[in-house]
Amino acid sequence: MRIVMLGPPGAGKGTQAQILEQRFNVWQISTGDLLRMNRSEGTPLGKQASEYMDRGALVPDSLIIAMVEGALGGVDSFILDGFPRTVPQAQALDTLLEQLALPLDAVILFQAAREDLLARLTARWINPRTGRSYNTITMPPRTPGIDDDDGGPLEQRVDDQLETAKNRLDVYEAQTAALIEYYRGSGKLVEVDALAEVSVVTHAILSGVQKLMGVVS
Ligand code: AP5
């Protein structure tokens, strides 16, 4: 399975990528998580990326493409979560996958209205150690502020504050939404209603992917 998760901030790309990763043993490659990991480890990439991430801007293509090329080395089954986000990133991915003879199976497009996405982002709490995501409105942890799995403290992301979240949604419209037409032409786009329940979204993704792959369920 080789899938791209495409959609605005807060649409549920990470939530669904984690579900599919566990169910199918494919590797979730989240550029946001890789950048946050680099930042917390204080690597040169993390330091360079930090100022862009904190204001909700995109990290320069050259840095992102090099990072993804490294992450894809030796992997033949993956879910790309949050990459590509610009046309140059999509073109670089096409070139890389062609060289590796690993064509994409599907691009999942998450659709949701801006106001719903803002409500989700500002209510999100995450476990910084595992990346598990909660939502104080729709998916609260059993104990507020505490992870159900490891009992550790949950945190809010700096870029989930209202003004930064608004900027991320603007950046999506300005720089990433063009990828919808880019991928529509490939016939691999699967559109899902990101506001449906989590299990309904998972089902919609799987039926769309199976249809494209010619699998009868
Ligand atoms: P990144 O971490 O990728 O953030 P994002 O794309 O903005 O996506 P999010 O993680 O905010 O949302 P999501 O769609 O994964 O939603 P989630 O599942 O968490 O990127 C962060 C930054 O890194 C960028 O701003 C940029 O600076 C940089 N960056 C990353 N990639 C880059 C690239 N390729 N190029 C350049 N820069 C890059 O869900 C959100 C909330 O909703 C959660 O609380 C969740 O519990 C809840 N939820 C999810 N699904 C449902 C549902 N069906 N029903 C109810 N609640 C739900």
Short mmCIF file of C-alpha atoms and ligand atoms in Angstrom, two decimals:
data_model
loop_
_atom_site.label_atom_id
_atom_site.label_comp_id
_atom_site.label_asym_id
_atom_site.label_seq_id
_atom_site.Cartn_x
_atom_site.Cartn_y
_atom_site.Cartn_z
CA MET A 1 0.00 0.00 0.00
CA ARG A 2 1.41 3.39 -1.05
CA ILE A 3 -0.80 6.31 -0.12
CA VAL A 4 -0.62 10.08 0.18
CA MET A 5 -2.83 11.81 2.78
CA LEU A 6 -3.77 15.24 1.41
CA GLY A 7 -5.92 17.76 3.24
CA PRO A 8 -5.99 20.86 5.41
CA PRO A 9 -4.62 21.10 8.95
CA GLY A 10 -6.86 19.33 11.44
CA ALA A 11 -8.65 17.23 8.82
CA GLY A 12 -7.63 13.94 10.44
CA LYS A 13 -4.72 12.85 8.21
CA GLY A 14 -2.58 11.79 11.17
CA THR A 15 -5.46 10.06 12.95
CA GLN A 16 -6.25 7.94 9.90
CA ALA A 17 -2.61 7.30 9.01
CA GLN A 18 -2.02 5.85 12.50
CA ILE A 19 -5.07 3.58 12.20
CA LEU A 20 -3.93 2.25 8.82
CA GLU A 21 -0.35 1.88 10.02
CA GLN A 22 -1.46 -0.35 12.90
CA ARG A 23 -3.95 -2.33 10.84
CA PHE A 24 -1.80 -2.98 7.76
CA ASN A 25 1.72 -2.73 9.09
CA VAL A 26 2.64 0.02 6.64
CA TRP A 27 4.89 2.87 7.65
CA GLN A 28 3.40 6.29 8.39
CA ILE A 29 5.82 8.98 7.25
CA SER A 30 4.55 12.25 8.75
CA THR A 31 6.67 15.24 7.73
CA GLY A 32 5.20 17.22 10.64
CA ASP A 33 6.24 14.51 13.14
CA LEU A 34 9.71 14.18 11.56
CA LEU A 35 10.20 17.95 11.81
CA ARG A 36 9.01 18.04 15.43
CA MET A 37 11.38 15.17 16.24
CA ASN A 38 14.29 17.05 14.64
CA ARG A 39 13.31 20.14 16.59
CA SER A 40 13.18 18.37 19.93
CA GLU A 41 16.57 16.75 19.21
CA GLY A 42 18.02 20.16 18.27
CA THR A 43 19.31 19.03 14.86
CA PRO A 44 20.32 21.67 12.25
CA LEU A 45 17.16 20.78 10.27
CA GLY A 46 15.02 21.17 13.39
CA LYS A 47 16.53 24.58 14.12
CA GLN A 48 15.98 25.77 10.55
CA ALA A 49 12.40 24.44 10.43
CA SER A 50 11.36 25.84 13.80
CA GLU A 51 10.75 29.45 12.81
CA TYR A 52 8.53 28.39 9.89
CA MET A 53 6.53 25.90 11.94
CA ASP A 54 5.86 28.27 14.82
CA ARG A 55 4.16 30.79 12.54
CA GLY A 56 2.33 28.14 10.53
CA ALA A 57 4.34 28.67 7.34
CA LEU A 58 5.68 25.89 5.14
CA VAL A 59 9.27 24.78 5.62
CA PRO A 60 11.26 25.32 2.37
CA ASP A 61 10.82 22.60 -0.26
CA SER A 62 14.54 21.77 -0.48
CA LEU A 63 14.70 20.83 3.23
CA ILE A 64 11.48 18.81 3.12
CA ILE A 65 12.33 16.92 -0.06
CA ALA A 66 15.76 15.90 1.27
CA MET A 67 14.16 14.73 4.52
CA VAL A 68 11.52 12.63 2.72
CA GLU A 69 14.08 11.11 0.33
CA GLY A 70 15.97 9.92 3.39
CA ALA A 71 12.83 8.56 5.06
CA LEU A 72 11.71 6.64 1.97
CA GLY A 73 15.02 4.82 1.54
CA GLY A 74 14.45 1.05 1.67
CA VAL A 75 10.69 1.37 2.22
CA ASP A 76 8.23 -0.04 -0.34
CA SER A 77 4.95 0.42 1.52
CA PHE A 78 4.07 3.74 3.14
CA ILE A 79 1.51 6.36 4.07
CA LEU A 80 2.78 9.88 3.42
CA ASP A 81 1.06 12.18 5.91
CA GLY A 82 1.43 15.90 5.20
CA PHE A 83 3.67 15.47 2.14
CA PRO A 84 3.59 16.66 -0.59
CA ARG A 85 2.27 20.13 0.18
CA THR A 86 3.44 22.08 -2.86
CA VAL A 87 3.64 21.33 -6.58
CA PRO A 88 7.48 21.16 -6.49
CA GLN A 89 7.22 18.60 -3.64
CA ALA A 90 4.71 16.53 -5.66
CA GLN A 91 6.98 16.63 -8.72
CA ALA A 92 9.97 15.56 -6.62
CA LEU A 93 7.92 12.67 -5.20
CA ASP A 94 6.88 11.56 -8.71
CA THR A 95 10.51 11.53 -9.80
CA LEU A 96 11.66 9.62 -6.73
CA LEU A 97 8.90 6.98 -6.95
CA GLU A 98 9.56 6.54 -10.66
CA GLN A 99 13.25 5.89 -9.93
CA LEU A 100 12.26 3.38 -7.25
CA ALA A 101 9.57 1.81 -9.51
CA LEU A 102 7.03 2.29 -6.69
CA PRO A 103 3.88 3.90 -8.10
CA LEU A 104 1.33 5.48 -5.75
CA ASP A 105 -1.89 3.53 -5.20
CA ALA A 106 -4.05 6.43 -4.02
CA VAL A 107 -4.17 10.02 -2.82
CA ILE A 108 -6.75 10.54 -0.07
CA LEU A 109 -8.29 14.00 -0.07
CA PHE A 110 -9.84 15.03 3.28
CA GLN A 111 -12.63 17.59 2.86
CA ALA A 112 -13.92 19.81 5.69
CA ALA A 113 -15.08 23.38 6.25
CA ARG A 114 -12.69 25.94 7.75
CA GLU A 115 -14.74 26.63 10.90
CA ASP A 116 -14.89 22.91 11.75
CA LEU A 117 -11.13 22.58 11.23
CA LEU A 118 -10.39 25.55 13.49
CA ALA A 119 -12.59 24.04 16.22
CA ARG A 120 -10.71 20.75 15.92
CA LEU A 121 -7.23 22.27 15.95
CA THR A 122 -7.79 24.43 18.99
CA ALA A 123 -9.25 21.44 20.91
CA ARG A 124 -6.42 19.03 20.03
CA TRP A 125 -4.12 17.60 22.72
CA ILE A 126 -1.30 15.20 21.87
CA ASN A 127 1.00 12.78 23.57
CA PRO A 128 4.42 14.20 22.56
CA ARG A 129 6.08 10.82 23.14
CA THR A 130 3.84 8.68 20.90
CA GLY A 131 2.06 11.27 18.74
CA ARG A 132 -1.37 9.96 19.79
CA SER A 133 -3.89 12.70 19.24
CA TYR A 134 -6.97 13.51 21.37
CA ASN A 135 -9.63 16.15 21.04
CA THR A 136 -11.26 17.68 24.10
CA ILE A 137 -14.60 17.90 22.26
CA THR A 138 -14.80 14.82 20.03
CA MET A 139 -12.23 12.36 21.43
CA PRO A 140 -11.30 13.28 25.00
CA PRO A 141 -8.86 11.18 27.04
CA ARG A 142 -10.38 9.30 29.99
CA THR A 143 -8.66 11.73 32.40
CA PRO A 144 -8.24 15.33 31.15
CA GLY A 145 -4.62 16.07 30.20
CA ILE A 146 -3.44 12.45 30.67
CA ASP A 147 -2.73 9.87 27.98
CA ASP A 148 -4.95 6.75 28.13
CA ASP A 149 -2.07 4.47 27.10
CA ASP A 150 1.04 5.52 29.01
CA GLY A 151 -0.44 7.85 31.67
CA GLY A 152 1.92 10.67 30.65
CA PRO A 153 0.97 14.35 30.29
CA LEU A 154 -0.70 15.59 27.10
CA GLU A 155 0.31 18.87 25.44
CA GLN A 156 -1.13 21.38 23.02
CA ARG A 157 0.92 22.19 19.91
CA VAL A 158 2.18 25.80 19.73
CA ASP A 159 0.86 26.05 16.16
CA ASP A 160 -2.66 25.06 17.30
CA GLN A 161 -3.21 28.48 18.89
CA LEU A 162 -6.07 30.26 17.11
CA GLU A 163 -4.13 32.85 15.07
CA THR A 164 -1.46 30.37 13.96
CA ALA A 165 -4.10 27.77 13.12
CA LYS A 166 -5.89 30.35 10.96
CA ASN A 167 -2.62 31.10 9.18
CA ARG A 168 -2.01 27.38 8.53
CA LEU A 169 -5.44 27.12 6.90
CA ASP A 170 -4.64 30.18 4.73
CA VAL A 171 -1.31 28.61 3.75
CA TYR A 172 -3.10 25.39 2.79
CA GLU A 173 -5.45 27.31 0.47
CA ALA A 174 -2.63 29.35 -1.04
CA GLN A 175 0.06 26.69 -1.47
CA THR A 176 -1.37 23.18 -1.08
CA ALA A 177 -4.90 23.19 -2.52
CA ALA A 178 -3.42 23.29 -6.05
CA LEU A 179 -2.38 19.66 -5.51
CA ILE A 180 -6.03 18.60 -5.70
CA GLU A 181 -6.09 19.29 -9.45
CA TYR A 182 -2.55 17.93 -9.79
CA TYR A 183 -3.67 14.55 -8.46
CA ARG A 184 -7.20 14.55 -9.91
CA GLY A 185 -5.61 14.16 -13.32
CA SER A 186 -3.87 10.96 -12.19
CA GLY A 187 -7.21 9.22 -11.50
CA LYS A 188 -5.96 8.22 -8.03
CA LEU A 189 -7.86 10.73 -5.92
CA VAL A 190 -10.19 9.35 -3.21
CA GLU A 191 -12.31 12.09 -1.62
CA VAL A 192 -13.55 11.57 1.95
CA ASP A 193 -15.78 13.58 4.26
CA ALA A 194 -13.35 14.45 7.05
CA LEU A 195 -16.19 15.40 9.39
CA ALA A 196 -17.65 11.91 9.52
CA GLU A 197 -16.90 9.67 12.51
CA VAL A 198 -13.37 8.29 12.62
CA SER A 199 -14.44 4.71 11.74
CA VAL A 200 -16.60 5.98 8.87
CA VAL A 201 -13.64 7.91 7.44
CA THR A 202 -11.44 4.81 7.72
CA HIS A 203 -14.05 2.75 5.89
CA ALA A 204 -14.36 5.37 3.12
CA ILE A 205 -10.57 5.42 2.67
CA LEU A 206 -10.31 1.64 2.51
CA SER A 207 -13.17 1.19 0.05
CA GLY A 208 -11.74 3.93 -2.19
CA VAL A 209 -8.26 2.40 -2.12
CA GLN A 210 -9.56 -1.12 -2.71
CA LYS A 211 -11.56 0.09 -5.69
CA LEU A 212 -8.49 1.73 -7.22
CA MET A 213 -6.36 -1.36 -6.56
CA GLY A 214 -9.02 -3.63 -8.04
CA VAL A 215 -9.48 -5.53 -4.76
CA VAL A 216 -12.92 -7.06 -4.10
CA SER A 217 -13.84 -6.82 -0.40
P1 AP5 B 1 1.72 18.82 10.34
O1 AP5 B 1 2.09 18.25 11.64
O2 AP5 B 1 1.71 17.95 9.14
O3 AP5 B 1 0.32 19.53 10.53
P2 AP5 B 1 -0.95 19.65 9.57
O4 AP5 B 1 -0.89 19.18 8.18
O5 AP5 B 1 -1.26 21.06 9.72
O6 AP5 B 1 -1.87 18.59 10.08
P3 AP5 B 1 -2.33 18.40 11.52
O7 AP5 B 1 -1.37 17.48 12.23
O8 AP5 B 1 -2.62 19.70 12.18
O9 AP5 B 1 -3.76 17.73 11.29
P4 AP5 B 1 -4.19 16.29 10.82
O10 AP5 B 1 -4.88 16.41 9.50
O11 AP5 B 1 -3.10 15.29 10.92
O12 AP5 B 1 -5.31 16.02 11.90
P5 AP5 B 1 -5.31 15.06 13.20
O13 AP5 B 1 -5.45 13.65 12.78
O14 AP5 B 1 -4.21 15.42 14.13
O15 AP5 B 1 2.66 20.06 9.99
C1 AP5 B 1 3.04 21.02 10.97
C2 AP5 B 1 3.97 22.03 10.34
O16 AP5 B 1 5.16 21.38 9.84
C3 AP5 B 1 3.42 22.78 9.12
O17 AP5 B 1 2.63 23.89 9.49
C4 AP5 B 1 4.72 23.19 8.40
O18 AP5 B 1 5.32 24.29 9.05
C5 AP5 B 1 5.60 21.96 8.62
N1 AP5 B 1 5.45 20.97 7.54
C6 AP5 B 1 4.99 19.70 7.67
N2 AP5 B 1 4.99 19.07 6.48
C7 AP5 B 1 5.48 19.96 5.58
C8 AP5 B 1 5.69 19.92 4.17
N3 AP5 B 1 5.41 18.80 3.45
N4 AP5 B 1 6.17 21.02 3.56
C9 AP5 B 1 6.47 22.14 4.27
N5 AP5 B 1 6.27 22.26 5.60
C10 AP5 B 1 5.78 21.18 6.24
O19 AP5 B 1 -6.71 15.52 13.82
C11 AP5 B 1 -6.94 16.85 14.28
C12 AP5 B 1 -7.87 16.80 15.51
O20 AP5 B 1 -9.16 16.31 15.12
C13 AP5 B 1 -7.38 15.87 16.61
O21 AP5 B 1 -7.75 16.42 17.85
C14 AP5 B 1 -8.17 14.56 16.36
O22 AP5 B 1 -8.34 13.83 17.54
C15 AP5 B 1 -9.49 15.09 15.80
N6 AP5 B 1 -10.10 14.22 14.81
C16 AP5 B 1 -9.47 13.58 13.77
N7 AP5 B 1 -10.36 12.90 13.03
C17 AP5 B 1 -11.58 13.11 13.60
C18 AP5 B 1 -12.91 12.69 13.27
N8 AP5 B 1 -13.16 11.94 12.19
N9 AP5 B 1 -13.93 13.10 14.06
C19 AP5 B 1 -13.69 13.89 15.14
N10 AP5 B 1 -12.47 14.33 15.52
C20 AP5 B 1 -11.41 13.95 14.74
#
